[in-house]
Short mmCIF file of C-alpha atoms in Angstrom, two decimals:
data_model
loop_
_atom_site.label_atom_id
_atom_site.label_comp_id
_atom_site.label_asym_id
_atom_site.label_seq_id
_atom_site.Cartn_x
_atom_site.Cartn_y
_atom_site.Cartn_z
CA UNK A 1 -143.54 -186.48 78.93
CA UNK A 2 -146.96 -187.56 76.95
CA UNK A 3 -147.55 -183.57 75.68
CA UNK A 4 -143.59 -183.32 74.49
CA UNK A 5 -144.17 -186.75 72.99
CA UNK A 6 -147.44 -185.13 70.90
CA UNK A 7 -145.84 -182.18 70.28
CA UNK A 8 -142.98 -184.18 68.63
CA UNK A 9 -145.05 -185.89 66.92
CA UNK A 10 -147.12 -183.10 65.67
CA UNK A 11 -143.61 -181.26 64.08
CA UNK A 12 -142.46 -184.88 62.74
CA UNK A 13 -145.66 -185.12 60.85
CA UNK A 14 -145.75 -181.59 59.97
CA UNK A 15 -141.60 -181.67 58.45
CA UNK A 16 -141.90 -185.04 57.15
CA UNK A 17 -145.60 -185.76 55.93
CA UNK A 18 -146.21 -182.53 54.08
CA UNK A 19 -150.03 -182.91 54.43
CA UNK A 20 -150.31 -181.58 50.74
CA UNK A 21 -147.88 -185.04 49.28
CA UNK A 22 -149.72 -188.07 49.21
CA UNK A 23 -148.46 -191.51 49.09
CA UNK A 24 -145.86 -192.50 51.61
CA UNK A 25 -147.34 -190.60 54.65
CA UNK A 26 -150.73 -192.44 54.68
CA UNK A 27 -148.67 -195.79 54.60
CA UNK A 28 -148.57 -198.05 57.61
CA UNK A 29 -145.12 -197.84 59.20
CA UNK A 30 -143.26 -200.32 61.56
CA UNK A 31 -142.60 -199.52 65.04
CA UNK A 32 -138.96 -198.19 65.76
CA UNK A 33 -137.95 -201.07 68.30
CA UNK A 34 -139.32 -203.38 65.27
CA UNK A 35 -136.52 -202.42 63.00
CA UNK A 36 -134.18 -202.40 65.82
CA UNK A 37 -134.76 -205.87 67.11
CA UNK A 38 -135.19 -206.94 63.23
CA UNK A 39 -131.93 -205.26 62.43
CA UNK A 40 -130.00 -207.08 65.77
CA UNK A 41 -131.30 -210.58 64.40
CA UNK A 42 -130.05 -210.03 60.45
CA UNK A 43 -126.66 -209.00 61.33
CA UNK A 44 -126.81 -212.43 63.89
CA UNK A 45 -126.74 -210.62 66.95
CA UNK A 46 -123.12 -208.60 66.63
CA UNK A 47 -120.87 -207.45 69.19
CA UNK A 48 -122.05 -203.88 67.89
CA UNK A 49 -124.00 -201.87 65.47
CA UNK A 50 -124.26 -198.04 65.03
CA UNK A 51 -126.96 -196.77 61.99
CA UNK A 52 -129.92 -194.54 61.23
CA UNK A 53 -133.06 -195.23 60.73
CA UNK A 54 -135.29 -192.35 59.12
CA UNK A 55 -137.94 -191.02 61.25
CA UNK A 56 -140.35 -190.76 57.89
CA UNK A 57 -140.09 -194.94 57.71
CA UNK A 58 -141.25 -195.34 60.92
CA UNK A 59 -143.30 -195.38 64.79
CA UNK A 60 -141.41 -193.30 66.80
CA UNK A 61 -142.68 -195.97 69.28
CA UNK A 62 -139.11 -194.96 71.87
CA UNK A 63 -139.60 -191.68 71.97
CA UNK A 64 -137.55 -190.49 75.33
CA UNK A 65 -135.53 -193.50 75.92
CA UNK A 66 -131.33 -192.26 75.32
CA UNK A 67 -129.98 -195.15 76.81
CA UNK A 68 -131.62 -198.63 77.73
CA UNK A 69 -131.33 -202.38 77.70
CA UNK A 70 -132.72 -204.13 74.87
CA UNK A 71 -133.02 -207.84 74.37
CA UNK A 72 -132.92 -209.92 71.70
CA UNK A 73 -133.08 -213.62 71.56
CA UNK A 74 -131.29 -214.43 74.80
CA UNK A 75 -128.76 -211.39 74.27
CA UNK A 76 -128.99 -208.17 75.92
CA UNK A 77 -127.75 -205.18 73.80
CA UNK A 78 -127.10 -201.55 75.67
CA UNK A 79 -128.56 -198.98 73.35
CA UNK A 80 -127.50 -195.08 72.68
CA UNK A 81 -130.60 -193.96 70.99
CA UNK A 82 -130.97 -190.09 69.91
CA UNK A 83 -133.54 -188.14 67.19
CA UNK A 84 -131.02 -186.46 64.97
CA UNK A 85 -133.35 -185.13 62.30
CA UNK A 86 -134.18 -186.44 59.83
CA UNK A 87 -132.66 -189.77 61.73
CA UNK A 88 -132.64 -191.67 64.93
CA UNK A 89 -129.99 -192.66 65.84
CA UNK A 90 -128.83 -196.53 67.40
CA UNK A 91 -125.04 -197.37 69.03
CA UNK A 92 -126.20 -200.98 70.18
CA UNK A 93 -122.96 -202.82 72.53
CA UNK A 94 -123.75 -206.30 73.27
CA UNK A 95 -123.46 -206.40 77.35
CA UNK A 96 -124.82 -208.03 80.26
CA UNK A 97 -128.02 -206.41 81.51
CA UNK A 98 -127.38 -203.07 83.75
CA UNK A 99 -129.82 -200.76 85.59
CA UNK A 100 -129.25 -198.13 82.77
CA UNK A 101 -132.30 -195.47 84.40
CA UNK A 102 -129.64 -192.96 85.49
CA UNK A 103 -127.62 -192.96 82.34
CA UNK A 104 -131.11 -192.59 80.48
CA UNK A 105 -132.00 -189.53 82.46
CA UNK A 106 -128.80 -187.91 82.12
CA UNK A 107 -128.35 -188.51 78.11
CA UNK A 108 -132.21 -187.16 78.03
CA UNK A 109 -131.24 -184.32 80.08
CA UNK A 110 -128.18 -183.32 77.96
CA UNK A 111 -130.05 -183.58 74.63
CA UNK A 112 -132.49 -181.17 76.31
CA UNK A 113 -130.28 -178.88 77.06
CA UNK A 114 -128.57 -179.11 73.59
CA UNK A 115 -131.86 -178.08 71.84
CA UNK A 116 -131.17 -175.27 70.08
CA UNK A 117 -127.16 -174.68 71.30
CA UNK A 118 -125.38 -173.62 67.95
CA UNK A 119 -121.85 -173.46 67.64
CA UNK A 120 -119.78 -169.95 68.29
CA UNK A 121 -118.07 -168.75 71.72
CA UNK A 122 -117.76 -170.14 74.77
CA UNK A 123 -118.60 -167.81 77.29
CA UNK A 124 -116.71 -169.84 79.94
CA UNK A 125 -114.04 -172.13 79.33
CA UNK A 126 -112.84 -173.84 82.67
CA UNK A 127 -109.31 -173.17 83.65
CA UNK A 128 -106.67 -175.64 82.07
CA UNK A 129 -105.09 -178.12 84.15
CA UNK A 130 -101.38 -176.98 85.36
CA UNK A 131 -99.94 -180.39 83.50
CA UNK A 132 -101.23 -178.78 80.30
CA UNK A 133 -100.80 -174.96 80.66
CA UNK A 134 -97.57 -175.70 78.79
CA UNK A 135 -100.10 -176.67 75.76
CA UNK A 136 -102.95 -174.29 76.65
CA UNK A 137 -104.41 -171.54 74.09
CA UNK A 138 -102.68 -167.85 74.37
CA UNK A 139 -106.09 -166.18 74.10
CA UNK A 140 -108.25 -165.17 77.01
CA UNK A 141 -111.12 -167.63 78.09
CA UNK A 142 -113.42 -165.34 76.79
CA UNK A 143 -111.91 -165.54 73.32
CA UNK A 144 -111.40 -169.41 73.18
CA UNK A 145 -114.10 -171.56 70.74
CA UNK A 146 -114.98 -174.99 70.84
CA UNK A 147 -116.20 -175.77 67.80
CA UNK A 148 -117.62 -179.65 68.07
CA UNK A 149 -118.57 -179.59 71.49
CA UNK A 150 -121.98 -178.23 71.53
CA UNK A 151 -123.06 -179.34 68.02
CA UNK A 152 -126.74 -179.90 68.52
CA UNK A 153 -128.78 -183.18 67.35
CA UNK A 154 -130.18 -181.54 64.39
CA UNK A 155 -126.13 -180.78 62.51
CA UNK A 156 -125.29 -184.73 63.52
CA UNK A 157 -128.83 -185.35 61.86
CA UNK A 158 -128.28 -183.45 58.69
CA UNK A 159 -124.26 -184.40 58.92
CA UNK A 160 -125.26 -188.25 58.85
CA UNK A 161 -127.59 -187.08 55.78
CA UNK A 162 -124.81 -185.90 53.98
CA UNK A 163 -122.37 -188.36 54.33
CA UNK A 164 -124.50 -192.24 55.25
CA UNK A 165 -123.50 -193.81 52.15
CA UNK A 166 -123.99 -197.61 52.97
CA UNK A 167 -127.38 -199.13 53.54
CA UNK A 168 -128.81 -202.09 54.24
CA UNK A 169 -132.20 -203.51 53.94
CA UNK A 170 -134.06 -204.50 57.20
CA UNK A 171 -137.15 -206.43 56.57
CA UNK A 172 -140.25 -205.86 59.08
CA UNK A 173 -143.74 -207.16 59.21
CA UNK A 174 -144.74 -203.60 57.25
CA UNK A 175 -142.14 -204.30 54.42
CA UNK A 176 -138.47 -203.43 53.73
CA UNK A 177 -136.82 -200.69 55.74
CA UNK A 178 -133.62 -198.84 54.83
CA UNK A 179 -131.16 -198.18 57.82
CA UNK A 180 -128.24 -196.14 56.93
CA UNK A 181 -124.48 -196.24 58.03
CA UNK A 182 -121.73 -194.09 58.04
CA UNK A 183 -119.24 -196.89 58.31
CA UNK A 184 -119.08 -200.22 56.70
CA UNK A 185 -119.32 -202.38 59.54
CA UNK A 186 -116.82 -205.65 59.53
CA UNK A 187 -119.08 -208.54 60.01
CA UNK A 188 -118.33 -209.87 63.38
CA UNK A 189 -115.84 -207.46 64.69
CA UNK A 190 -115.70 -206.30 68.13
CA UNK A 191 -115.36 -202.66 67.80
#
């Protein structure tokens, strides 16, 4: 896990600290789980919170966690955490501690195996249930498409690029950080 941590690190530099710019990329940067907990104890510790946080602003310091407890001030958050360049991503659900090493291995092991998957043909699409072959496509399996269900980390990335409109200022012990939303989130709302 320590080489693929390097090695990310080594094309995150590369893509985002151009080593011919100057300026921003010598600049010290806050630790991920800094802006995180920082973020968590602005908002007043909300039921939930989904944003981005650019990976140029800061220390990748979770690389390889997907999903794991994180607490904050006496509350325990369960956090969806995925690099979706040039983002990571946070879903944070305030919830009662849980063993959450299973679920972590699994979302690693599916954003693994997403590396690189494009859009296009299925090769196999699994037979449809006999309640819905009423509803089911005309067109061979071979023919059918699925077009958002192997969208890989990078399209959600650039997709939350394109349309993350509403920010919000999270100050650190390095300085102001901007996290990024695609939703404006209701103060206090459950969901």
């Amino acid at each position: 896990m320590e080489a693929l941590r390097r090695a990310h690190e080594a094309a995150l530099r590369l893509l985002l600290c151009r080593p011919w710019a100057s300026g921003a990329a010598s600049r010290p940067k806050p630790r991920a789980s800094e802006v995180l907990t920082q973020h968590l104890l602005q908002r007043r510790l909300p039921h939930w919170t989904s944003f981005c946080v650019p990976y140029s602003a800061v220390h990748n310091d979770q690389f390889g966690l997907s999903h794991f407890n994180w607490p904050v001030q006496g509350a325990n958050y369960h956090v969806l955490r995925t690099g979706c360049f040039p983002f990571i991503k946070y879903h944070c659900s305030k919830a009662p501690w849980l063993d959450l090493a299973q679920q972590d291995r699994f979302f690693t092991a599916l954003k693994v195996v997403n590396l690189g998957e494009w859009p296009g043909p299925v090769k196999h699409v699994p037979p449809v249930a006999p309640l819905f072959a009423k509803h089911a496509d005309k067109r061979s399996c071979a023919e059918a498409k699925t077009p958002a269900l192997r969208i890989p980390t990078l399209l959600y990335g650039l997709g939350s690029w394109l349309f993350a409109r509403v920010t919000e200022t999270v100050y650190t012990s390095y300085g102001p950080i901007t996290v990024y939303f695609l939703n404006k989130e209701d103060e206090g709302a459950m969901y």
